[in-house]
Coordinates of C-alpha atoms in Angstrom, one line a residue:
M246 CA -51.6 51.1 28.3
G247 CA -50.2 47.7 29.4
Q248 CA -53.6 46.8 30.9
I249 CA -55.5 47.7 27.7
V250 CA -53.2 45.5 25.5
G251 CA -53.5 42.6 27.9
S252 CA -57.3 42.9 27.9
M253 CA -57.3 42.9 24.1
Q254 CA -55.2 39.7 24.0
M255 CA -57.5 37.9 26.3
N256 CA -60.6 38.9 24.3
V257 CA -59.0 37.7 21.0
A258 CA -58.1 34.4 22.7
E259 CA -61.6 34.0 23.9
V260 CA -63.1 34.7 20.5
F261 CA -60.9 32.1 18.7
G262 CA -61.4 29.6 21.6
N263 CA -65.2 29.9 21.3
R264 CA -64.9 29.4 17.6
R265 CA -63.0 26.2 18.1
K266 CA -65.5 25.0 20.7
R267 CA -68.4 25.7 18.4
K268 CA -66.6 23.8 15.6
R269 CA -66.1 20.8 17.8
S270 CA -69.7 21.1 19.0
T271 CA -71.0 21.3 15.5
D272 CA -68.9 18.2 14.4
S273 CA -70.1 16.2 17.4
S274 CA -73.8 17.0 16.6
L275 CA -73.5 15.4 13.2
G276 CA -74.9 11.9 12.9
K277 CA -72.9 9.0 11.7
D278 CA -74.6 9.0 8.3
E279 CA -73.9 12.7 7.8
Q280 CA -70.2 12.2 8.9
A281 CA -69.8 9.3 6.5
Q282 CA -71.3 11.4 3.6
L283 CA -68.9 14.3 4.5
D284 CA -65.9 11.9 4.5
A285 CA -66.9 10.6 1.1
T286 CA -66.9 14.0 -0.4
Q287 CA -63.5 15.0 0.9
P288 CA -60.5 14.3 -1.4
K289 CA -58.2 11.4 -0.3
K290 CA -54.4 11.3 -0.8
K291 CA -53.0 8.1 -2.4
K292 CA -49.3 7.3 -3.2
L293 CA -49.0 6.6 -6.9
L294 CA -46.6 4.1 -8.5
T295 CA -43.4 5.7 -9.8
T296 CA -43.1 5.7 -13.6
T297 CA -40.5 2.9 -13.4
Q298 CA -42.6 0.8 -11.1
Y299 CA -45.7 1.3 -13.4
I300 CA -43.7 0.3 -16.5
Y301 CA -42.3 -2.8 -14.8
K302 CA -45.7 -3.9 -13.5
A303 CA -47.8 -3.1 -16.6
L304 CA -45.5 -3.8 -19.4
F305 CA -43.3 -6.6 -18.1
K306 CA -45.3 -8.4 -15.4
E307 CA -48.7 -8.0 -17.1
Q308 CA -47.1 -8.0 -20.5
K309 CA -49.6 -5.3 -21.9
N310 CA -49.3 -3.9 -25.5
S311 CA -46.5 -6.4 -26.4
D312 CA -45.1 -6.1 -29.9
V313 CA -42.8 -9.0 -29.9
S314 CA -42.7 -12.5 -28.3
V315 CA -39.4 -14.1 -27.3
M316 CA -39.1 -17.8 -26.7
A317 CA -36.1 -19.3 -24.9
L318 CA -35.7 -22.6 -22.9
D319 CA -39.4 -23.5 -23.8
K320 CA -40.8 -20.3 -22.2
V321 CA -42.3 -17.3 -24.0
W322 CA -42.1 -13.7 -22.8
H323 CA -44.4 -11.1 -24.4
L324 CA -42.1 -8.0 -24.5
H325 CA -41.5 -4.7 -26.3
K326 CA -38.8 -4.0 -28.9
V327 CA -38.2 -0.5 -27.6
Y328 CA -37.1 -1.9 -24.2
L329 CA -35.3 -4.9 -25.6
S330 CA -33.2 -2.6 -27.9
Q331 CA -31.3 -1.5 -24.8
S332 CA -29.3 -4.7 -25.4
P333 CA -26.9 -4.5 -28.4
Y334 CA -28.0 -8.1 -29.1
F335 CA -31.6 -7.1 -29.7
Y336 CA -30.8 -3.7 -31.2
T337 CA -28.9 -5.3 -34.0
M338 CA -31.7 -7.9 -34.4
F339 CA -34.5 -5.4 -34.7
N340 CA -32.8 -2.7 -36.6
G341 CA -30.7 -4.5 -39.1
T342 CA -31.4 -6.6 -42.2
W343 CA -32.1 -9.7 -40.1
R344 CA -35.4 -11.4 -40.7
E345 CA -36.3 -11.1 -37.0
A346 CA -36.6 -7.3 -37.6
Q347 CA -40.0 -7.9 -39.3
Q348 CA -41.2 -10.7 -37.1
K349 CA -43.3 -10.6 -34.0
F350 CA -42.0 -13.9 -32.7
V351 CA -38.3 -14.6 -32.0
Q352 CA -36.9 -17.9 -30.8
I353 CA -33.5 -17.9 -29.1
T354 CA -31.5 -21.0 -29.0
I355 CA -29.6 -21.2 -25.7
L356 CA -26.3 -23.1 -25.9
D357 CA -24.9 -22.1 -22.6
D358 CA -25.9 -24.5 -19.8
R359 CA -25.4 -21.9 -17.2
I360 CA -28.3 -19.8 -18.5
T361 CA -31.6 -20.6 -16.8
V362 CA -35.2 -19.5 -17.1
A363 CA -34.9 -17.6 -13.9
S364 CA -31.8 -15.7 -15.1
L365 CA -33.5 -14.9 -18.4
D366 CA -36.5 -13.5 -16.5
A367 CA -34.3 -11.4 -14.3
V368 CA -32.4 -9.9 -17.2
F369 CA -35.5 -9.2 -19.3
G370 CA -37.1 -7.6 -16.2
S371 CA -34.1 -5.4 -15.6
M372 CA -34.7 -3.7 -19.0
Y373 CA -38.0 -2.4 -17.7
S374 CA -36.6 -1.2 -14.4
D375 CA -33.6 0.8 -13.1
E376 CA -32.4 -1.9 -10.7
I377 CA -31.8 -5.6 -10.5
E378 CA -31.3 -7.8 -7.4
I379 CA -28.7 -10.5 -7.7
E380 CA -28.3 -13.2 -5.1
P381 CA -24.9 -14.9 -4.9
T382 CA -26.5 -18.2 -5.7
D383 CA -27.8 -16.8 -9.0
V384 CA -25.0 -14.6 -10.0
I385 CA -23.3 -16.9 -12.5
P386 CA -26.5 -17.6 -14.5
V387 CA -27.3 -13.9 -14.5
L388 CA -23.7 -13.2 -15.6
A389 CA -24.0 -15.7 -18.4
T390 CA -27.3 -14.2 -19.6
A391 CA -26.0 -10.6 -19.4
T392 CA -23.0 -11.7 -21.4
L393 CA -25.2 -13.2 -24.1
F394 CA -27.2 -10.0 -24.5
H395 CA -24.1 -7.7 -24.0
L396 CA -25.5 -5.8 -21.0
D397 CA -22.4 -4.3 -19.5
G398 CA -24.2 -2.7 -16.6
I399 CA -25.5 -6.0 -15.3
I400 CA -22.1 -7.7 -16.0
D401 CA -20.4 -5.0 -13.7
K402 CA -23.1 -5.6 -11.1
C403 CA -22.4 -9.4 -11.2
A404 CA -18.7 -8.7 -10.9
E405 CA -19.3 -6.7 -7.7
V406 CA -21.4 -9.4 -6.1
M407 CA -18.8 -12.1 -7.0
V408 CA -15.8 -10.2 -5.6
D409 CA -17.7 -9.5 -2.4
T410 CA -18.7 -13.2 -1.9
I411 CA -15.5 -15.1 -2.7
S412 CA -15.2 -18.1 -0.4
P413 CA -13.9 -21.7 -0.5
E414 CA -17.3 -22.8 -1.8
T415 CA -17.6 -20.2 -4.6
A416 CA -14.0 -19.4 -5.6
I417 CA -13.6 -22.2 -8.1
Q418 CA -16.9 -21.5 -9.9
Y419 CA -16.3 -17.8 -9.9
Y420 CA -12.8 -18.2 -11.4
E421 CA -14.1 -20.6 -14.1
A422 CA -17.0 -18.2 -14.9
A423 CA -14.7 -15.2 -15.0
C424 CA -12.4 -17.0 -17.5
Q425 CA -15.3 -18.1 -19.7
Y426 CA -17.1 -14.7 -19.8
G427 CA -14.0 -12.5 -19.8
V428 CA -14.6 -10.7 -16.4
V429 CA -11.0 -9.7 -15.8
G430 CA -11.6 -8.1 -12.3
V431 CA -13.2 -11.3 -10.9
K432 CA -10.5 -13.5 -12.4
K433 CA -7.8 -11.4 -10.8
S434 CA -9.6 -11.3 -7.4
T435 CA -10.3 -15.0 -7.3
F436 CA -6.7 -15.9 -8.3
Q437 CA -5.4 -13.6 -5.6
W438 CA -7.7 -15.4 -3.1
F439 CA -6.4 -18.8 -4.2
Q440 CA -2.8 -17.6 -3.8
I441 CA -3.5 -16.7 -0.2
N442 CA -5.7 -19.7 0.7
L443 CA -4.8 -22.7 -1.5
L444 CA -2.6 -24.5 1.1
S445 CA -4.3 -23.4 4.3
I446 CA -7.9 -24.0 3.2
Y447 CA -8.2 -26.7 0.5
S448 CA -6.1 -29.2 2.3
K449 CA -9.0 -29.4 4.8
H450 CA -11.7 -29.6 2.1
P451 CA -10.7 -32.4 -0.3
N452 CA -14.1 -32.5 -2.1
L453 CA -13.5 -28.9 -3.1
L454 CA -9.8 -29.4 -3.9
R455 CA -10.6 -32.0 -6.5
H456 CA -12.5 -29.5 -8.6
I457 CA -9.6 -27.2 -9.2
S458 CA -8.7 -27.5 -12.9
I459 CA -5.3 -28.5 -14.1
G460 CA -4.8 -25.1 -15.7
L461 CA -5.6 -23.2 -12.6
M462 CA -3.4 -25.5 -10.4
S463 CA -0.5 -25.1 -12.9
A464 CA -0.8 -21.3 -12.7
L465 CA -1.0 -21.3 -8.9
T466 CA 2.0 -23.7 -8.6
A467 CA 4.1 -21.4 -10.8
S468 CA 3.1 -18.2 -9.0
H469 CA 5.8 -16.6 -7.0
D470 CA 3.1 -14.8 -5.0
L471 CA 1.7 -18.2 -3.7
Y472 CA 1.6 -18.3 0.1
V473 CA 3.2 -21.6 0.6
M474 CA 2.3 -22.8 4.1
Q475 CA 4.9 -23.9 5.3
T476 CA 7.5 -25.0 2.7
E477 CA 7.5 -26.4 -0.8
F478 CA 7.0 -29.9 0.6
S479 CA 3.6 -28.8 1.9
L480 CA 2.7 -27.9 -1.7
Y481 CA 3.9 -31.2 -3.0
T482 CA 1.7 -33.2 -0.6
L483 CA -1.3 -31.0 -1.6
L484 CA -0.6 -31.7 -5.3
R485 CA -0.4 -35.4 -4.5
T486 CA -3.8 -35.4 -2.8
W487 CA -5.3 -33.2 -5.6
M488 CA -4.1 -35.5 -8.3
F489 CA -5.3 -38.6 -6.5
L490 CA -8.8 -37.1 -6.0
R491 CA -9.1 -36.2 -9.7
L492 CA -8.0 -39.6 -10.7
H493 CA -10.6 -41.2 -8.4
P494 CA -13.8 -39.1 -8.7
D495 CA -15.8 -41.7 -6.9
Y496 CA -13.6 -41.6 -3.8
D497 CA -15.0 -39.5 -1.0
P498 CA -12.7 -39.1 1.9
E499 CA -15.5 -37.5 3.9
D500 CA -17.8 -40.6 3.5
P501 CA -18.0 -42.4 6.9
V502 CA -18.0 -45.9 5.2
Q503 CA -14.8 -45.1 3.2
R504 CA -13.2 -43.5 6.2
A505 CA -13.8 -46.6 8.2
E506 CA -12.2 -48.8 5.4
A507 CA -9.2 -46.4 5.4
L508 CA -8.9 -46.8 9.1
K509 CA -8.9 -50.6 8.8
T510 CA -6.2 -50.4 6.1
Q511 CA -4.0 -48.3 8.4
E512 CA -4.5 -50.7 11.3
R513 CA -3.4 -53.6 9.0
L514 CA -0.3 -51.7 8.0
I515 CA 0.6 -50.9 11.6
N516 CA 0.1 -54.6 12.6
A517 CA 2.4 -55.5 9.7
G518 CA 5.1 -53.2 11.1
V519 CA 4.7 -50.5 8.5
D520 CA 4.6 -47.0 10.1
T521 CA 3.1 -44.7 7.4
H522 CA 3.2 -41.4 9.4
T523 CA 0.0 -40.7 7.5
P524 CA -3.5 -39.8 8.8
S525 CA -6.1 -42.4 8.1
G526 CA -7.9 -40.1 5.6
D527 CA -4.8 -40.1 3.4
I528 CA -3.9 -43.8 3.7
V529 CA -5.8 -44.7 0.5
Q530 CA -3.7 -42.3 -1.7
W531 CA -0.6 -43.4 0.1
T532 CA -1.3 -47.0 -0.7
Y533 CA -2.2 -46.1 -4.3
F534 CA 1.2 -44.5 -5.1
T535 CA 3.5 -46.6 -3.1
N536 CA 2.1 -50.0 -4.2
R537 CA 2.7 -49.4 -7.9
M538 CA 5.0 -52.1 -9.2
E539 CA 6.4 -50.0 -12.1
E540 CA 9.9 -48.6 -11.9
R541 CA 9.1 -45.5 -14.0
S542 CA 7.6 -42.5 -12.2
F543 CA 3.9 -41.9 -12.1
L544 CA 4.3 -38.8 -14.3
A545 CA 5.7 -41.0 -17.0
T546 CA 2.5 -43.2 -17.1
P547 CA -0.5 -42.4 -19.3
E548 CA -2.5 -41.5 -16.1
G549 CA 0.2 -39.1 -14.9
Q550 CA 0.9 -37.3 -18.2
P551 CA -1.9 -34.7 -17.9
Y552 CA -0.3 -33.6 -14.6
V553 CA 3.3 -33.2 -15.8
R554 CA 3.0 -29.4 -16.4
V555 CA 1.8 -28.9 -12.8
F556 CA 4.8 -30.7 -11.2
Q557 CA 7.2 -29.0 -13.6
K558 CA 6.1 -25.7 -12.0
L559 CA 6.8 -27.1 -8.6
R560 CA 10.1 -25.9 -7.1
T561 CA 11.4 -29.4 -6.8
Q562 CA 14.9 -28.2 -6.0
Y563 CA 13.6 -27.4 -2.5
L564 CA 12.1 -30.9 -1.9
T565 CA 15.5 -32.5 -1.4
N566 CA 16.9 -30.4 1.5
H567 CA 15.3 -32.5 4.2
Y568 CA 15.9 -36.2 4.8
M569 CA 12.4 -37.3 5.6
D570 CA 10.9 -35.3 2.7
L571 CA 13.3 -36.8 0.3
K572 CA 12.5 -40.3 1.5
I573 CA 8.7 -39.8 1.1
I574 CA 9.1 -38.3 -2.3
Y575 CA 11.3 -41.1 -3.4
N576 CA 8.9 -43.8 -2.2
D577 CA 5.9 -42.0 -3.8
N578 CA 7.7 -42.3 -7.1
I579 CA 5.6 -39.6 -8.6
I580 CA 8.4 -37.3 -9.6
P581 CA 11.0 -38.7 -12.0
K582 CA 14.1 -39.9 -10.1
E583 CA 16.3 -38.1 -12.7
W584 CA 15.0 -34.8 -11.4
L585 CA 15.9 -35.8 -7.8
Y586 CA 19.4 -36.9 -8.8
R587 CA 20.1 -33.6 -10.7
H588 CA 18.9 -31.6 -7.7
I589 CA 21.1 -33.6 -5.3
H590 CA 24.1 -33.1 -7.6
N591 CA 23.4 -29.3 -7.9
H592 CA 23.1 -29.0 -4.1
W593 CA 26.3 -30.8 -3.4
D594 CA 28.1 -28.7 -6.1
A595 CA 26.8 -25.5 -4.6
L596 CA 27.8 -26.6 -1.1
L597 CA 31.4 -27.3 -2.2
R598 CA 31.6 -24.0 -3.9
I599 CA 30.4 -22.2 -0.7
D600 CA 32.8 -24.1 1.5
H601 CA 35.6 -23.1 -0.9
G602 CA 34.6 -19.4 -0.7
Q603 CA 33.5 -19.1 -4.4
E604 CA 31.7 -15.8 -4.8
D605 CA 30.0 -16.9 -7.9
C606 CA 27.8 -19.2 -5.9
S607 CA 26.0 -16.4 -4.1
P608 CA 23.0 -14.9 -5.9
Q609 CA 24.0 -11.7 -7.7
Q610 CA 23.1 -9.7 -10.7
L611 CA 19.8 -11.5 -11.1
D612 CA 16.8 -9.7 -12.6
D613 CA 13.4 -9.9 -11.0
E614 CA 12.2 -12.6 -13.4
Q615 CA 15.1 -14.9 -12.6
F616 CA 14.6 -14.4 -8.9
F617 CA 10.9 -15.1 -9.0
E618 CA 11.3 -18.2 -11.1
N619 CA 13.9 -19.8 -8.8
C620 CA 13.2 -18.5 -5.3
M621 CA 12.2 -20.6 -2.3
R622 CA 8.7 -19.9 -1.0
C623 CA 7.8 -20.1 2.6
G624 CA 4.9 -18.8 4.6
R625 CA 3.4 -18.5 8.1
L626 CA 0.2 -17.3 9.8
L627 CA 0.4 -15.0 12.8
L628 CA -2.9 -15.0 14.6
E629 CA -2.0 -12.7 17.5
P630 CA 0.3 -9.7 17.9
G631 CA 3.4 -10.1 20.1
Y632 CA 7.0 -11.3 20.1
Q633 CA 7.5 -14.4 17.9
K634 CA 10.3 -16.0 16.2
W635 CA 10.6 -19.1 14.0
R636 CA 12.6 -20.9 11.3
W637 CA 11.6 -23.1 8.3
T638 CA 13.5 -26.3 8.8
G639 CA 15.6 -28.1 6.2
F640 CA 19.2 -27.8 5.2
N641 CA 19.5 -24.3 3.7
F642 CA 23.0 -24.5 2.3
G643 CA 24.6 -24.0 5.7
M644 CA 22.5 -21.0 6.8
D645 CA 20.2 -21.1 9.8
L646 CA 17.9 -18.2 9.2
I647 CA 15.5 -17.1 11.9
L648 CA 12.5 -14.7 11.4
I649 CA 11.6 -12.5 14.3
M650 CA 8.4 -10.5 14.7
D651 CA 8.9 -7.9 17.4
S652 CA 6.0 -5.4 17.8
R653 CA 5.6 -3.9 14.4
R654 CA 9.0 -4.9 13.0
L655 CA 10.0 -8.1 11.1
N656 CA 13.6 -9.0 11.3
I657 CA 15.9 -11.8 10.0
R658 CA 18.9 -13.2 11.8
R659 CA 21.7 -15.5 10.6
H660 CA 21.8 -17.8 13.6
H661 CA 25.1 -19.5 14.3
R662 CA 25.9 -21.6 17.3
H663 CA 29.1 -23.4 17.9
E664 CA 27.5 -26.8 18.7
H665 CA 26.0 -26.8 15.1
E666 CA 29.1 -25.6 13.3
R667 CA 29.6 -29.0 11.5
V668 CA 26.4 -28.4 9.5
L669 CA 26.6 -24.6 9.3
S670 CA 28.5 -22.4 6.9
L671 CA 31.8 -21.1 8.4
Q672 CA 32.0 -18.2 5.9
T673 CA 32.2 -14.9 7.7
K674 CA 29.6 -13.4 5.5
R675 CA 26.9 -15.0 3.5
K676 CA 24.9 -13.2 0.8
F677 CA 21.3 -14.0 -0.2
M678 CA 18.3 -12.3 -1.8
I679 CA 14.9 -11.9 -0.2
R680 CA 11.5 -10.4 -0.6
T681 CA 8.8 -10.1 2.1
T682 CA 5.0 -9.9 1.8
V683 CA 2.6 -9.4 4.7
T684 CA -1.2 -9.5 4.2
S685 CA -4.0 -8.8 6.6
I686 CA -7.1 -10.9 6.0
N687 CA -10.8 -10.6 7.0
A688 CA -13.2 -13.3 8.2
Q689 CA -13.7 -14.5 4.7
R690 CA -9.9 -14.8 4.3
Q691 CA -10.0 -12.1 1.7
P692 CA -7.0 -9.7 1.6
V693 CA -7.7 -6.4 3.3
F694 CA -4.3 -4.8 3.0
T695 CA -0.9 -6.1 1.6
Q696 CA 2.5 -4.7 2.1
T697 CA 5.4 -5.9 0.0
S698 CA 9.1 -5.1 0.1
E699 CA 11.4 -4.8 -2.8
I700 CA 13.8 -7.6 -3.7
C701 CA 16.9 -6.8 -1.6
S702 CA 20.3 -8.4 -1.3
L703 CA 21.6 -9.0 2.2
S704 CA 25.0 -9.9 3.5
L705 CA 24.9 -11.2 7.0
E706 CA 27.7 -12.1 9.4
K707 CA 27.3 -14.8 12.0
N708 CA 24.5 -13.9 14.5
E709 CA 23.8 -10.6 12.7
E710 CA 20.2 -9.4 12.7
V711 CA 18.7 -6.9 10.3
P712 CA 15.2 -5.5 9.7
L713 CA 13.2 -6.8 6.8
M714 CA 10.0 -4.6 7.1
V715 CA 8.4 -2.1 9.4
L716 CA 4.7 -3.0 9.3
D717 CA 2.2 -0.5 8.1
P718 CA -0.5 0.5 10.7
K719 CA -3.2 -0.8 8.3
L720 CA -1.9 -4.3 8.9
V721 CA -3.9 -5.9 11.6
H722 CA -3.9 -9.6 12.8
P723 CA -4.4 -12.2 11.6
L724 CA -1.4 -11.7 9.3
L725 CA -0.1 -13.9 6.5
I726 CA 3.7 -13.7 5.9
S727 CA 5.2 -14.9 2.7
I728 CA 9.0 -15.0 2.1
N729 CA 10.7 -15.4 -1.3
M730 CA 14.4 -16.2 -0.8
L731 CA 17.3 -17.3 -2.9
V732 CA 20.6 -18.2 -1.1
V733 CA 22.6 -19.7 -4.1
M734 CA 22.8 -19.0 -7.8
P735 CA 20.0 -21.0 -9.5
P736 CA 21.2 -23.9 -11.6
N737 CA 19.8 -24.7 -15.0
Q738 CA 16.4 -26.4 -14.7
S739 CA 15.9 -27.4 -18.3
F740 CA 16.2 -31.1 -17.5
K741 CA 12.6 -30.9 -16.1
E742 CA 11.3 -30.4 -19.6
I743 CA 11.8 -34.2 -20.1
V744 CA 9.9 -36.9 -18.2
P745 CA 11.8 -40.2 -18.8
H746 CA 9.4 -43.0 -19.7
C747 CA 12.0 -45.6 -18.6
E748 CA 14.2 -45.1 -15.5
E749 CA 16.9 -47.2 -14.1
A750 CA 16.8 -48.0 -10.4
M751 CA 19.9 -46.0 -9.7
P752 CA 22.5 -44.2 -11.8
T753 CA 26.0 -45.5 -11.6
S754 CA 27.4 -42.2 -10.2
L755 CA 25.5 -42.8 -7.0
S756 CA 26.7 -46.1 -5.6
I757 CA 25.5 -45.3 -2.1
P758 CA 21.8 -46.0 -1.7
I759 CA 19.9 -42.8 -1.4
S760 CA 18.2 -44.0 1.8
E761 CA 21.6 -43.9 3.5
I762 CA 22.4 -40.3 2.6
G763 CA 22.6 -38.4 5.9
A764 CA 21.5 -41.5 7.8
D765 CA 24.2 -41.0 10.5
C766 CA 23.6 -37.2 10.9
E767 CA 21.6 -36.1 14.0
R768 CA 20.2 -32.7 13.5
P769 CA 18.3 -31.2 16.4
M770 CA 16.3 -29.1 14.0
T771 CA 14.9 -32.0 12.0
P772 CA 11.1 -31.9 12.4
S773 CA 9.1 -35.0 13.4
S774 CA 6.7 -34.3 10.6
A775 CA 5.9 -31.9 7.7
D776 CA 3.6 -30.1 10.1
D777 CA 6.7 -28.8 11.9
S778 CA 8.4 -27.5 8.8
A779 CA 8.2 -24.1 10.5
V780 CA 9.5 -24.5 14.0
F781 CA 8.6 -21.9 16.7
I782 CA 11.8 -20.9 18.5
G783 CA 10.5 -19.2 21.6
D784 CA 11.1 -16.1 23.5
S785 CA 14.6 -16.8 24.8
E786 CA 17.4 -17.2 22.3
A787 CA 19.5 -19.1 24.9
T788 CA 16.9 -21.9 24.9
T789 CA 18.2 -25.0 23.1
P790 CA 15.4 -26.7 21.2
S791 CA 15.0 -30.3 22.1
S792 CA 15.4 -33.0 19.6
P793 CA 12.2 -34.7 18.6
A794 CA 11.9 -38.5 18.8
P795 CA 13.5 -40.0 15.7
R796 CA 11.2 -41.6 13.2
P797 CA 11.4 -45.4 12.6
R798 CA 13.6 -46.2 9.6
I799 CA 11.7 -47.4 6.6
S800 CA 13.6 -49.1 3.9
W801 CA 13.2 -47.7 0.4
G802 CA 12.1 -51.0 -1.0
A803 CA 9.3 -51.3 1.5
A804 CA 6.2 -49.1 2.1
S805 CA 6.9 -45.4 2.4
S806 CA 6.0 -42.8 4.9
E807 CA 4.0 -39.7 4.4
T808 CA 3.1 -36.7 6.5
D809 CA 0.1 -34.4 6.7
A810 CA 1.5 -31.4 4.9
I811 CA -0.7 -28.8 6.6
G812 CA -0.9 -28.9 10.3
D813 CA -1.9 -26.5 13.0
L814 CA 1.0 -24.2 12.2
A815 CA -0.4 -23.7 8.6
C816 CA -3.5 -22.0 9.7

């Protein structure tokens, strides 16, 4: 039986094999002409355009069967009312009592300079298709056009593109466009980006810095979420540069010719015995402010009045806790001297209260708003993981506070060593309030993940160390650390609402020249420049930091000194 079945299978295979052979033989016997005729008679498969592609090509690109012509910016589009009516703008025009409802030609007057012919073409074409391609270079004109025609879908698409492409070059334009067209998400994202990158990025790009508006800079300066790299004095120097660049739109610090002139000016000052402690690129603004012959502050002049509200938002009470910072600010004569005198008085009053053990001097029973309006802002960038510790220098009401990053834990320590007791608080416990924020950023310096602690009140004994935050695993380096801290009860700052137009050289209550305040004090922690306002401590706590070389004394009546606010430590 098995042999019979096997024989049948072989016979069937031979039959079908012979058929295939005969078919191939028949095909090969056909001539070329016959084969071509046969191919011509066989049906061919062809991929047809989709309905959307056909509509876009025939009705928009070829403009067939148009029932309305639209003219804008001297160009005419032959379009169709049924497709244009997807826009509330055109729907109202064609279906209301407007005269355009009966017309076949509509002229649109474009008042917005951001709208271009290309953006109009893209938006009109999107009504004939189910997609639109938006390049970052064209996103603002497309957003402006979509806003004109009330096309929410395209506005949302523009917002996505803008949020994904925020950078130093686009952030300012994106923020202004978001404010103008009411795109809340983009405004929020760009403002957050500015809070993180203002000091670390724009100090290195002066020609971008000058385009930040007064309103935006005022809001950033007031923000308690601003990442101040390193201390408030760094923000002051940035504002000084920003104000100078806006006052001198023709000055280009990146121009080789102007840079050469600035270098020559610096050399002349050095030869004259004036040590400015200023990079050559900043020497022009240094000369501009310090060479003014007026006694009144720059903010009191007509040129400075537009910038008053920005400097009022600056935490000027933290500009007077370092000798060199105070000297530079006094010589710049931008901030009214009355503000400085009030701050010095308030600091001395708080210091005496602390030394006397007054509990009411420590911050207590403050709500969040009071804390955020008055807290000190400090920041630091950690590029790599590992054990690190640092302090932000300056006299901090007798407390030497050190931040310590150990693995995934951020701690704070009240450092107290006997050799520095004459400048440190002798109180057994000191109270202060603090909030910590840590942000992980990507290559575009956009925030990837942020962890923020609550505002907490701490009471530390001498050399006591406590944890501030255990880092979330989602936080990866590089990390930006921002600290908000308040160590004394905030005094009344209402005096900053007034900018005196006429100031005396020195109030009678301060008979000692301000340049002599603290002149005889040698503090090992005093930085040699504003770049060192956050000082790395090192791995060993027993290591004694060496004292930097003291700066040459510059009399207050002579030319002043200035430092580069953002150095290597500030990103």
